[in-house]
Amino acid sequence: MRAVIVGGGIAGLATAWWLRRAGWESTVVEHHRTPHGVVDTDAAAEGVIPGGYVIDFFGPGYDSIEAMGLRDRLRSHDLRLEGIQYRATNGRRTARMGTDATQRMGGGRLVSMLRGNLELILREALGPGADVRHGLSVARVEQDPDGVTVELTDGTVERADLLVGADGVHSRVRELVFGPEERYRRYLGAHTAAFLFEDPEVVRAVGRELHMVEAPRVQAGVYGLTGTTGATFLCHLSPEGSMPSDPRARLREVYAGMGWYLPRLLEACPPKPFYDEVEQIEVPTWSRSRVVLVGDACQAVSLMAGQGASMAVAAAEVLGRELGGAGPSEAEIGAALSRYEGRVKPVIETKQAAGRRLARWFVPASATRMLVRRQLLRLASTPLADRVARPFLASPKLTPERERA
Ligand SMILES: Cc1cc2nc3c(=O)[nH]c(=O)nc-3n(C[C@H](O)[C@H](O)[C@H](O)COP(=O)(O)OP(=O)(O)OC[C@H]3O[C@@H](n4cnc5c(N)ncnc54)[C@H](O)[C@@H]3O)c2cc1C
């Protein structure tokens, strides 16, 4: 049995791994010209640094990574952040939370890492022989009872038993087969951006902590990655749910009044930082005959909920396991895809609802709300906070241990 997987990101590579384990062959089609972790000199000249934001990885995805035998590789990329400091725009520290509290809440099974490094681990796990094609996308899809025909952007035509859309929030597969993004997106009222920078002095100053500089409607996170490289993570409220024509200019305008090291970092911002709207994706049915979606393409929970990568990896495992027991007929594949959706979607809906509830606290709109959040953060190291936060961090297991045995 054979699949074409569009998107060589987290969901796509994890799906290829689980499908291979189930005896399938896969071709992965990725529109970036080079794998993450390999510098694309043309893109770097434009300031594009793939994978340039940090994620907290825990929950069901962590369990899946463990089941893939990749836990040690994952942990080797842990940035080992020691705390989060909140700062006013003049640089004054207003609150601090140690990561021991978050680690405790995550039961010690939480890794803070560059998103690109998670992708790198999954790519390595597939091995050098895997059919992963870069610089390509999907141009046309046609289904019939016996299979799916996929025309790629270089004109080649692939025939497969299944097409997997693992191409993220702005999925092209979803657009081609399910319809335009407007139908499925829920804009959460914020824009986010991230970029890496080289500045030994700032990296030294931030140490091993995430520093969040905040004002009503805007917040900017800064942390160190290595001796000289640091990363930023920016998020601001924006009533318009559309992309600015010049993201760097927009960032400089929105964060103009903020002090501390931010003016210096905004000066160093590359021409094309990572920039996107914060949105959730809600697709009523995740498959159409022999085409299925996985990861952010159908289940984006948004950074407000903070477990998108974890959910993508865990969903890929469920998809691979369900397809593992299916024969090639349209009916058998369809039944496996329905079971996959039935297991994953209810969990995603709960996460999405939690993300929406958290959105107004993620970037507070007013000084009063900021003050309340600060008080809550001060309580964050207490046992009571553990009890309140644990249900939010916890997720039901998508794959029970007995199925993995
Ligand atoms: C700022 C920020 C912070 C976040 N923090 C966290 C966190 O702390 N914890 C967490 O678990 N998650 C976090 N997330 C969410 C997480 O990054 C996503 O949920 C996760 O990356 C989804 O994986 P994916 O593979 O489905 O999609 P993506 O990671 O978007 O990968 C999609 C892949 O498809 C490729 N692609 C796109 N379009 C095409 C096309 N037309 N043809 C071919 N290839 C295509 C892309 O190049 C990419 O490689 C965060 C997200 C953001 C933006």
PDB file of N, CA and C and ligand atoms in Angstrom, residues 5-13 29-32 36 52-58 111 113 115 118-119 133 135-138 153 165-173 192-194 223 232-235 274 276-278 294-313 362, ligand 1:
ATOM      1  N   ILE A   5       2.277  11.863   0.942  1.00  0.00           N
ATOM      2  CA  ILE A   5       2.066  12.748   2.099  1.00  0.00           C
ATOM      3  C   ILE A   5       2.527  14.141   1.702  1.00  0.00           C
ATOM      4  N   VAL A   6       1.636  15.102   1.729  1.00  0.00           N
ATOM      5  CA  VAL A   6       2.027  16.477   1.392  1.00  0.00           C
ATOM      6  C   VAL A   6       2.329  17.207   2.698  1.00  0.00           C
ATOM      7  N   GLY A   7       3.567  17.719   2.828  1.00  0.00           N
ATOM      8  CA  GLY A   7       4.013  18.375   4.050  1.00  0.00           C
ATOM      9  C   GLY A   7       5.029  17.509   4.760  1.00  0.00           C
ATOM     10  N   GLY A   8       6.283  17.958   4.742  1.00  0.00           N
ATOM     11  CA  GLY A   8       7.353  17.214   5.425  1.00  0.00           C
ATOM     12  C   GLY A   8       7.678  17.864   6.751  1.00  0.00           C
ATOM     13  N   GLY A   9       6.630  18.301   7.460  1.00  0.00           N
ATOM     14  CA  GLY A   9       6.819  18.889   8.791  1.00  0.00           C
ATOM     15  C   GLY A   9       6.619  17.813   9.848  1.00  0.00           C
ATOM     16  N   ILE A  10       6.137  18.237  10.990  1.00  0.00           N
ATOM     17  CA  ILE A  10       6.033  17.333  12.133  1.00  0.00           C
ATOM     18  C   ILE A  10       4.998  16.230  11.862  1.00  0.00           C
ATOM     19  N   ALA A  11       3.792  16.635  11.472  1.00  0.00           N
ATOM     20  CA  ALA A  11       2.736  15.636  11.237  1.00  0.00           C
ATOM     21  C   ALA A  11       3.097  14.728  10.060  1.00  0.00           C
ATOM     22  N   GLY A  12       3.640  15.301   8.985  1.00  0.00           N
ATOM     23  CA  GLY A  12       3.931  14.519   7.782  1.00  0.00           C
ATOM     24  C   GLY A  12       5.000  13.477   8.007  1.00  0.00           C
ATOM     25  N   LEU A  13       6.092  13.874   8.673  1.00  0.00           N
ATOM     26  CA  LEU A  13       7.194  12.927   8.897  1.00  0.00           C
ATOM     27  C   LEU A  13       6.783  11.848   9.899  1.00  0.00           C
ATOM     28  N   VAL A  29       6.144  14.981   0.195  1.00  0.00           N
ATOM     29  CA  VAL A  29       6.370  16.127  -0.687  1.00  0.00           C
ATOM     30  C   VAL A  29       6.388  17.392   0.171  1.00  0.00           C
ATOM     31  N   GLU A  30       7.507  18.101   0.158  1.00  0.00           N
ATOM     32  CA  GLU A  30       7.664  19.266   1.049  1.00  0.00           C
ATOM     33  C   GLU A  30       8.048  20.491   0.215  1.00  0.00           C
ATOM     34  N   HIS A  31       7.339  21.600   0.434  1.00  0.00           N
ATOM     35  CA  HIS A  31       7.628  22.734  -0.447  1.00  0.00           C
ATOM     36  C   HIS A  31       8.871  23.545  -0.071  1.00  0.00           C
ATOM     37  N   HIS A  32       9.398  23.377   1.144  1.00  0.00           N
ATOM     38  CA  HIS A  32      10.691  24.024   1.425  1.00  0.00           C
ATOM     39  C   HIS A  32      11.768  23.354   0.584  1.00  0.00           C
ATOM     40  N   HIS A  36      14.752  20.999   7.137  1.00  0.00           N
ATOM     41  CA  HIS A  36      15.035  21.885   8.269  1.00  0.00           C
ATOM     42  C   HIS A  36      16.340  21.448   8.916  1.00  0.00           C
ATOM     43  N   GLY A  52      12.423  28.387  13.381  1.00  0.00           N
ATOM     44  CA  GLY A  52      12.952  29.360  14.323  1.00  0.00           C
ATOM     45  C   GLY A  52      12.027  29.783  15.438  1.00  0.00           C
ATOM     46  N   TYR A  53      11.311  28.874  16.057  1.00  0.00           N
ATOM     47  CA  TYR A  53      10.629  29.223  17.310  1.00  0.00           C
ATOM     48  C   TYR A  53      10.642  28.024  18.247  1.00  0.00           C
ATOM     49  N   VAL A  54      10.484  28.364  19.522  1.00  0.00           N
ATOM     50  CA  VAL A  54      10.611  27.320  20.537  1.00  0.00           C
ATOM     51  C   VAL A  54       9.231  26.782  20.912  1.00  0.00           C
ATOM     52  N   ILE A  55       9.142  25.479  21.078  1.00  0.00           N
ATOM     53  CA  ILE A  55       7.887  24.865  21.522  1.00  0.00           C
ATOM     54  C   ILE A  55       8.127  24.113  22.833  1.00  0.00           C
ATOM     55  N   ASP A  56       7.093  24.046  23.638  1.00  0.00           N
ATOM     56  CA  ASP A  56       7.101  23.135  24.790  1.00  0.00           C
ATOM     57  C   ASP A  56       6.442  21.868  24.313  1.00  0.00           C
ATOM     58  N   PHE A  57       7.151  20.763  24.420  1.00  0.00           N
ATOM     59  CA  PHE A  57       6.638  19.507  23.868  1.00  0.00           C
ATOM     60  C   PHE A  57       6.365  18.543  25.022  1.00  0.00           C
ATOM     61  N   PHE A  58       5.100  18.174  25.174  1.00  0.00           N
ATOM     62  CA  PHE A  58       4.702  17.290  26.279  1.00  0.00           C
ATOM     63  C   PHE A  58       3.363  16.650  25.916  1.00  0.00           C
ATOM     64  N   VAL A 111       9.698  18.959  27.245  1.00  0.00           N
ATOM     65  CA  VAL A 111      10.951  19.414  26.655  1.00  0.00           C
ATOM     66  C   VAL A 111      10.687  20.745  25.946  1.00  0.00           C
ATOM     67  N   MET A 113      12.090  23.072  23.150  1.00  0.00           N
ATOM     68  CA  MET A 113      13.044  22.860  22.040  1.00  0.00           C
ATOM     69  C   MET A 113      12.657  23.672  20.814  1.00  0.00           C
ATOM     70  N   ARG A 115      11.321  24.055  17.254  1.00  0.00           N
ATOM     71  CA  ARG A 115      10.408  23.232  16.465  1.00  0.00           C
ATOM     72  C   ARG A 115      11.149  22.503  15.344  1.00  0.00           C
ATOM     73  N   LEU A 118      12.643  19.180  16.314  1.00  0.00           N
ATOM     74  CA  LEU A 118      11.708  18.049  16.383  1.00  0.00           C
ATOM     75  C   LEU A 118      11.567  17.437  14.985  1.00  0.00           C
ATOM     76  N   GLU A 119      11.475  18.321  14.011  1.00  0.00           N
ATOM     77  CA  GLU A 119      11.374  17.852  12.630  1.00  0.00           C
ATOM     78  C   GLU A 119      12.621  17.069  12.217  1.00  0.00           C
ATOM     79  N   ARG A 133      10.766  14.439  -0.907  1.00  0.00           N
ATOM     80  CA  ARG A 133      11.132  15.325  -2.030  1.00  0.00           C
ATOM     81  C   ARG A 133      10.877  16.784  -1.652  1.00  0.00           C
ATOM     82  N   GLY A 135      11.074  21.098  -2.286  1.00  0.00           N
ATOM     83  CA  GLY A 135      10.834  22.093  -3.335  1.00  0.00           C
ATOM     84  C   GLY A 135       9.611  21.760  -4.187  1.00  0.00           C
ATOM     85  N   LEU A 136       8.710  20.962  -3.633  1.00  0.00           N
ATOM     86  CA  LEU A 136       7.545  20.512  -4.413  1.00  0.00           C
ATOM     87  C   LEU A 136       6.261  20.662  -3.628  1.00  0.00           C
ATOM     88  N   SER A 137       5.169  20.797  -4.376  1.00  0.00           N
ATOM     89  CA  SER A 137       3.860  20.788  -3.724  1.00  0.00           C
ATOM     90  C   SER A 137       2.881  20.002  -4.591  1.00  0.00           C
ATOM     91  N   VAL A 138       1.620  20.091  -4.218  1.00  0.00           N
ATOM     92  CA  VAL A 138       0.602  19.362  -4.956  1.00  0.00           C
ATOM     93  C   VAL A 138      -0.138  20.358  -5.858  1.00  0.00           C
ATOM     94  N   THR A 153       3.766  19.752  -8.421  1.00  0.00           N
ATOM     95  CA  THR A 153       4.026  21.021  -9.109  1.00  0.00           C
ATOM     96  C   THR A 153       5.144  20.926 -10.148  1.00  0.00           C
ATOM     97  N   GLY A 165      -2.874  14.997   3.729  1.00  0.00           N
ATOM     98  CA  GLY A 165      -2.587  16.436   3.787  1.00  0.00           C
ATOM     99  C   GLY A 165      -2.024  16.758   5.158  1.00  0.00           C
ATOM    100  N   ALA A 166      -0.689  16.913   5.227  1.00  0.00           N
ATOM    101  CA  ALA A 166      -0.026  17.237   6.499  1.00  0.00           C
ATOM    102  C   ALA A 166       0.690  18.563   6.300  1.00  0.00           C
ATOM    103  N   ASP A 167       0.042  19.469   5.560  1.00  0.00           N
ATOM    104  CA  ASP A 167       0.713  20.693   5.125  1.00  0.00           C
ATOM    105  C   ASP A 167       0.280  21.926   5.911  1.00  0.00           C
ATOM    106  N   GLY A 168      -0.052  21.716   7.197  1.00  0.00           N
ATOM    107  CA  GLY A 168      -0.165  22.838   8.113  1.00  0.00           C
ATOM    108  C   GLY A 168      -1.451  23.645   8.005  1.00  0.00           C
ATOM    109  N   VAL A 169      -1.474  24.734   8.780  1.00  0.00           N
ATOM    110  CA  VAL A 169      -2.675  25.580   8.905  1.00  0.00           C
ATOM    111  C   VAL A 169      -3.208  26.032   7.539  1.00  0.00           C
ATOM    112  N   HIS A 170      -2.284  26.401   6.645  1.00  0.00           N
ATOM    113  CA  HIS A 170      -2.728  26.937   5.337  1.00  0.00           C
ATOM    114  C   HIS A 170      -2.690  25.832   4.271  1.00  0.00           C
ATOM    115  N   SER A 171      -3.120  24.650   4.637  1.00  0.00           N
ATOM    116  CA  SER A 171      -3.023  23.445   3.801  1.00  0.00           C
ATOM    117  C   SER A 171      -3.554  23.617   2.376  1.00  0.00           C
ATOM    118  N   ARG A 172      -2.707  23.202   1.434  1.00  0.00           N
ATOM    119  CA  ARG A 172      -3.106  23.240   0.020  1.00  0.00           C
ATOM    120  C   ARG A 172      -4.002  22.029  -0.306  1.00  0.00           C
ATOM    121  N   VAL A 173      -3.692  20.897   0.324  1.00  0.00           N
ATOM    122  CA  VAL A 173      -4.524  19.694   0.101  1.00  0.00           C
ATOM    123  C   VAL A 173      -5.955  19.994   0.548  1.00  0.00           C
ATOM    124  N   THR A 192       1.321  36.495  15.425  1.00  0.00           N
ATOM    125  CA  THR A 192       2.528  36.040  16.107  1.00  0.00           C
ATOM    126  C   THR A 192       3.720  36.087  15.149  1.00  0.00           C
ATOM    127  N   ALA A 193       4.888  36.247  15.715  1.00  0.00           N
ATOM    128  CA  ALA A 193       6.099  36.296  14.873  1.00  0.00           C
ATOM    129  C   ALA A 193       7.258  35.730  15.672  1.00  0.00           C
ATOM    130  N   ALA A 194       8.293  35.307  14.982  1.00  0.00           N
ATOM    131  CA  ALA A 194       9.484  34.779  15.662  1.00  0.00           C
ATOM    132  C   ALA A 194      10.668  34.924  14.728  1.00  0.00           C
ATOM    133  N   TYR A 223      14.870  34.560  24.473  1.00  0.00           N
ATOM    134  CA  TYR A 223      15.641  33.557  25.198  1.00  0.00           C
ATOM    135  C   TYR A 223      16.890  33.209  24.413  1.00  0.00           C
ATOM    136  N   THR A 232      13.486  35.148  19.468  1.00  0.00           N
ATOM    137  CA  THR A 232      12.389  35.987  19.945  1.00  0.00           C
ATOM    138  C   THR A 232      11.082  35.300  19.624  1.00  0.00           C
ATOM    139  N   PHE A 233      10.073  35.663  20.339  1.00  0.00           N
ATOM    140  CA  PHE A 233       8.740  35.123  20.114  1.00  0.00           C
ATOM    141  C   PHE A 233       7.776  36.260  20.439  1.00  0.00           C
ATOM    142  N   LEU A 234       7.106  36.771  19.423  1.00  0.00           N
ATOM    143  CA  LEU A 234       6.281  37.971  19.593  1.00  0.00           C
ATOM    144  C   LEU A 234       4.809  37.648  19.363  1.00  0.00           C
ATOM    145  N   CYS A 235       3.953  38.286  20.134  1.00  0.00           N
ATOM    146  CA  CYS A 235       2.519  38.058  19.929  1.00  0.00           C
ATOM    147  C   CYS A 235       1.780  39.342  20.283  1.00  0.00           C
ATOM    148  N   PHE A 274       9.442  34.718  10.689  1.00  0.00           N
ATOM    149  CA  PHE A 274       8.216  33.902  10.739  1.00  0.00           C
ATOM    150  C   PHE A 274       7.100  34.834  11.228  1.00  0.00           C
ATOM    151  N   ASP A 276       2.629  35.024  11.378  1.00  0.00           N
ATOM    152  CA  ASP A 276       1.358  34.401  10.986  1.00  0.00           C
ATOM    153  C   ASP A 276       0.233  34.921  11.875  1.00  0.00           C
ATOM    154  N   GLU A 277      -0.987  34.680  11.408  1.00  0.00           N
ATOM    155  CA  GLU A 277      -2.146  34.968  12.243  1.00  0.00           C
ATOM    156  C   GLU A 277      -2.334  33.791  13.191  1.00  0.00           C
ATOM    157  N   VAL A 278      -2.874  34.057  14.368  1.00  0.00           N
ATOM    158  CA  VAL A 278      -3.131  32.959  15.300  1.00  0.00           C
ATOM    159  C   VAL A 278      -4.543  32.445  15.031  1.00  0.00           C
ATOM    160  N   VAL A 294      -4.112  15.583   8.552  1.00  0.00           N
ATOM    161  CA  VAL A 294      -3.527  15.304   9.874  1.00  0.00           C
ATOM    162  C   VAL A 294      -2.710  16.518  10.314  1.00  0.00           C
ATOM    163  N   GLY A 295      -2.601  16.727  11.619  1.00  0.00           N
ATOM    164  CA  GLY A 295      -1.844  17.873  12.129  1.00  0.00           C
ATOM    165  C   GLY A 295      -2.633  19.167  11.975  1.00  0.00           C
ATOM    166  N   ASP A 296      -1.901  20.288  11.927  1.00  0.00           N
ATOM    167  CA  ASP A 296      -2.557  21.597  11.890  1.00  0.00           C
ATOM    168  C   ASP A 296      -3.541  21.748  10.727  1.00  0.00           C
ATOM    169  N   ALA A 297      -3.380  20.986   9.674  1.00  0.00           N
ATOM    170  CA  ALA A 297      -4.264  21.097   8.509  1.00  0.00           C
ATOM    171  C   ALA A 297      -5.734  20.901   8.885  1.00  0.00           C
ATOM    172  N   CYS A 298      -5.976  20.070   9.926  1.00  0.00           N
ATOM    173  CA  CYS A 298      -7.374  19.848  10.340  1.00  0.00           C
ATOM    174  C   CYS A 298      -7.602  20.084  11.815  1.00  0.00           C
ATOM    175  N   GLN A 299      -6.516  20.199  12.608  1.00  0.00           N
ATOM    176  CA  GLN A 299      -6.705  20.178  14.057  1.00  0.00           C
ATOM    177  C   GLN A 299      -5.901  21.262  14.779  1.00  0.00           C
ATOM    178  N   ALA A 300      -5.559  22.351  14.081  1.00  0.00           N
ATOM    179  CA  ALA A 300      -4.719  23.372  14.721  1.00  0.00           C
ATOM    180  C   ALA A 300      -5.408  23.888  15.978  1.00  0.00           C
ATOM    181  N   VAL A 301      -4.703  23.800  17.099  1.00  0.00           N
ATOM    182  CA  VAL A 301      -5.285  24.263  18.356  1.00  0.00           C
ATOM    183  C   VAL A 301      -4.828  25.694  18.659  1.00  0.00           C
ATOM    184  N   SER A 302      -3.756  26.141  17.973  1.00  0.00           N
ATOM    185  CA  SER A 302      -3.141  27.465  18.113  1.00  0.00           C
ATOM    186  C   SER A 302      -2.132  27.478  19.245  1.00  0.00           C
ATOM    187  N   LEU A 303      -1.264  28.482  19.205  1.00  0.00           N
ATOM    188  CA  LEU A 303      -0.247  28.572  20.251  1.00  0.00           C
ATOM    189  C   LEU A 303      -0.855  28.923  21.596  1.00  0.00           C
ATOM    190  N   MET A 304      -2.110  29.413  21.597  1.00  0.00           N
ATOM    191  CA  MET A 304      -2.784  29.713  22.873  1.00  0.00           C
ATOM    192  C   MET A 304      -3.005  28.413  23.659  1.00  0.00           C
ATOM    193  N   ALA A 305      -3.251  27.326  22.950  1.00  0.00           N
ATOM    194  CA  ALA A 305      -3.460  26.039  23.623  1.00  0.00           C
ATOM    195  C   ALA A 305      -2.128  25.329  23.809  1.00  0.00           C
ATOM    196  N   GLY A 306      -1.168  25.624  22.932  1.00  0.00           N
ATOM    197  CA  GLY A 306       0.221  25.220  23.154  1.00  0.00           C
ATOM    198  C   GLY A 306       0.558  23.751  23.004  1.00  0.00           C
ATOM    199  N   GLN A 307      -0.246  22.959  22.367  1.00  0.00           N
ATOM    200  CA  GLN A 307       0.124  21.545  22.225  1.00  0.00           C
ATOM    201  C   GLN A 307      -0.039  21.063  20.795  1.00  0.00           C
ATOM    202  N   GLY A 308       0.047  21.984  19.833  1.00  0.00           N
ATOM    203  CA  GLY A 308      -0.205  21.615  18.442  1.00  0.00           C
ATOM    204  C   GLY A 308       0.771  20.576  17.913  1.00  0.00           C
ATOM    205  N   ALA A 309       2.064  20.755  18.237  1.00  0.00           N
ATOM    206  CA  ALA A 309       3.072  19.815  17.738  1.00  0.00           C
ATOM    207  C   ALA A 309       2.875  18.454  18.392  1.00  0.00           C
ATOM    208  N   SER A 310       2.592  18.488  19.680  1.00  0.00           N
ATOM    209  CA  SER A 310       2.375  17.234  20.408  1.00  0.00           C
ATOM    210  C   SER A 310       1.168  16.497  19.823  1.00  0.00           C
ATOM    211  N   MET A 311       0.099  17.236  19.585  1.00  0.00           N
ATOM    212  CA  MET A 311      -1.115  16.610  19.041  1.00  0.00           C
ATOM    213  C   MET A 311      -0.885  16.086  17.620  1.00  0.00           C
ATOM    214  N   ALA A 312      -0.049  16.785  16.860  1.00  0.00           N
ATOM    215  CA  ALA A 312       0.240  16.350  15.482  1.00  0.00           C
ATOM    216  C   ALA A 312       0.952  14.994  15.497  1.00  0.00           C
ATOM    217  N   VAL A 313       1.950  14.865  16.388  1.00  0.00           N
ATOM    218  CA  VAL A 313       2.705  13.603  16.469  1.00  0.00           C
ATOM    219  C   VAL A 313       1.792  12.472  16.951  1.00  0.00           C
ATOM    220  N   PHE A 362      -3.555  35.100  27.425  1.00  0.00           N
ATOM    221  CA  PHE A 362      -2.266  34.893  26.749  1.00  0.00           C
ATOM    222  C   PHE A 362      -1.619  36.237  26.423  1.00  0.00           C
TER     223      PHE A 362
HETATM  224  C1  LIG B   1       4.807  30.727  17.739  1.00  0.00           C
HETATM  225  C2  LIG B   1       4.281  29.335  17.928  1.00  0.00           C
HETATM  226  C3  LIG B   1       4.492  28.676  19.130  1.00  0.00           C
HETATM  227  C4  LIG B   1       4.036  27.356  19.283  1.00  0.00           C
HETATM  228  N1  LIG B   1       4.256  26.726  20.468  1.00  0.00           N
HETATM  229  C5  LIG B   1       3.923  25.418  20.591  1.00  0.00           C
HETATM  230  C6  LIG B   1       4.229  24.708  21.792  1.00  0.00           C
HETATM  231  O1  LIG B   1       4.756  25.276  22.760  1.00  0.00           O
HETATM  232  N2  LIG B   1       3.924  23.377  21.857  1.00  0.00           N
HETATM  233  C7  LIG B   1       3.344  22.709  20.814  1.00  0.00           C
HETATM  234  O2  LIG B   1       3.141  21.475  20.904  1.00  0.00           O
HETATM  235  N3  LIG B   1       3.010  23.375  19.681  1.00  0.00           N
HETATM  236  C8  LIG B   1       3.278  24.701  19.547  1.00  0.00           C
HETATM  237  N4  LIG B   1       2.967  25.375  18.404  1.00  0.00           N
HETATM  238  C9  LIG B   1       2.177  24.697  17.352  1.00  0.00           C
HETATM  239  C10 LIG B   1       3.026  23.787  16.465  1.00  0.00           C
HETATM  240  O3  LIG B   1       4.142  24.458  15.925  1.00  0.00           O
HETATM  241  C11 LIG B   1       2.150  23.254  15.340  1.00  0.00           C
HETATM  242  O4  LIG B   1       0.944  22.770  15.856  1.00  0.00           O
HETATM  243  C12 LIG B   1       2.871  22.139  14.600  1.00  0.00           C
HETATM  244  O5  LIG B   1       4.020  22.654  13.974  1.00  0.00           O
HETATM  245  C13 LIG B   1       1.943  21.476  13.588  1.00  0.00           C
HETATM  246  O6  LIG B   1       2.655  20.554  12.812  1.00  0.00           O
HETATM  247  P1  LIG B   1       2.219  20.238  11.310  1.00  0.00           P
HETATM  248  O7  LIG B   1       3.232  19.301  10.790  1.00  0.00           O
HETATM  249  O8  LIG B   1       0.783  19.852  11.297  1.00  0.00           O
HETATM  250  O9  LIG B   1       2.284  21.629  10.573  1.00  0.00           O
HETATM  251  P2  LIG B   1       3.584  22.492  10.259  1.00  0.00           P
HETATM  252  O10 LIG B   1       4.529  22.428  11.370  1.00  0.00           O
HETATM  253  O11 LIG B   1       3.070  23.820   9.813  1.00  0.00           O
HETATM  254  O12 LIG B   1       4.237  21.736   9.017  1.00  0.00           O
HETATM  255  C14 LIG B   1       3.646  21.741   7.762  1.00  0.00           C
HETATM  256  C15 LIG B   1       4.699  21.387   6.734  1.00  0.00           C
HETATM  257  O13 LIG B   1       4.088  21.385   5.461  1.00  0.00           O
HETATM  258  C16 LIG B   1       4.860  22.165   4.562  1.00  0.00           C
HETATM  259  N5  LIG B   1       3.929  22.730   3.582  1.00  0.00           N
HETATM  260  C17 LIG B   1       3.049  23.741   3.759  1.00  0.00           C
HETATM  261  N6  LIG B   1       2.350  23.957   2.655  1.00  0.00           N
HETATM  262  C18 LIG B   1       2.799  23.051   1.730  1.00  0.00           C
HETATM  263  C19 LIG B   1       2.455  22.775   0.398  1.00  0.00           C
HETATM  264  N7  LIG B   1       1.495  23.473  -0.236  1.00  0.00           N
HETATM  265  N8  LIG B   1       3.117  21.780  -0.246  1.00  0.00           N
HETATM  266  C20 LIG B   1       4.088  21.063   0.394  1.00  0.00           C
HETATM  267  N9  LIG B   1       4.447  21.285   1.660  1.00  0.00           N
HETATM  268  C21 LIG B   1       3.805  22.267   2.333  1.00  0.00           C
HETATM  269  C22 LIG B   1       5.538  23.197   5.425  1.00  0.00           C
HETATM  270  O14 LIG B   1       6.704  23.720   4.812  1.00  0.00           O
HETATM  271  C23 LIG B   1       5.847  22.381   6.673  1.00  0.00           C
HETATM  272  O15 LIG B   1       7.068  21.701   6.552  1.00  0.00           O
HETATM  273  C24 LIG B   1       3.361  26.699  18.213  1.00  0.00           C
HETATM  274  C25 LIG B   1       3.147  27.380  17.015  1.00  0.00           C
HETATM  275  C26 LIG B   1       3.588  28.679  16.878  1.00  0.00           C
HETATM  276  C27 LIG B   1       3.339  29.382  15.577  1.00  0.00           C
END
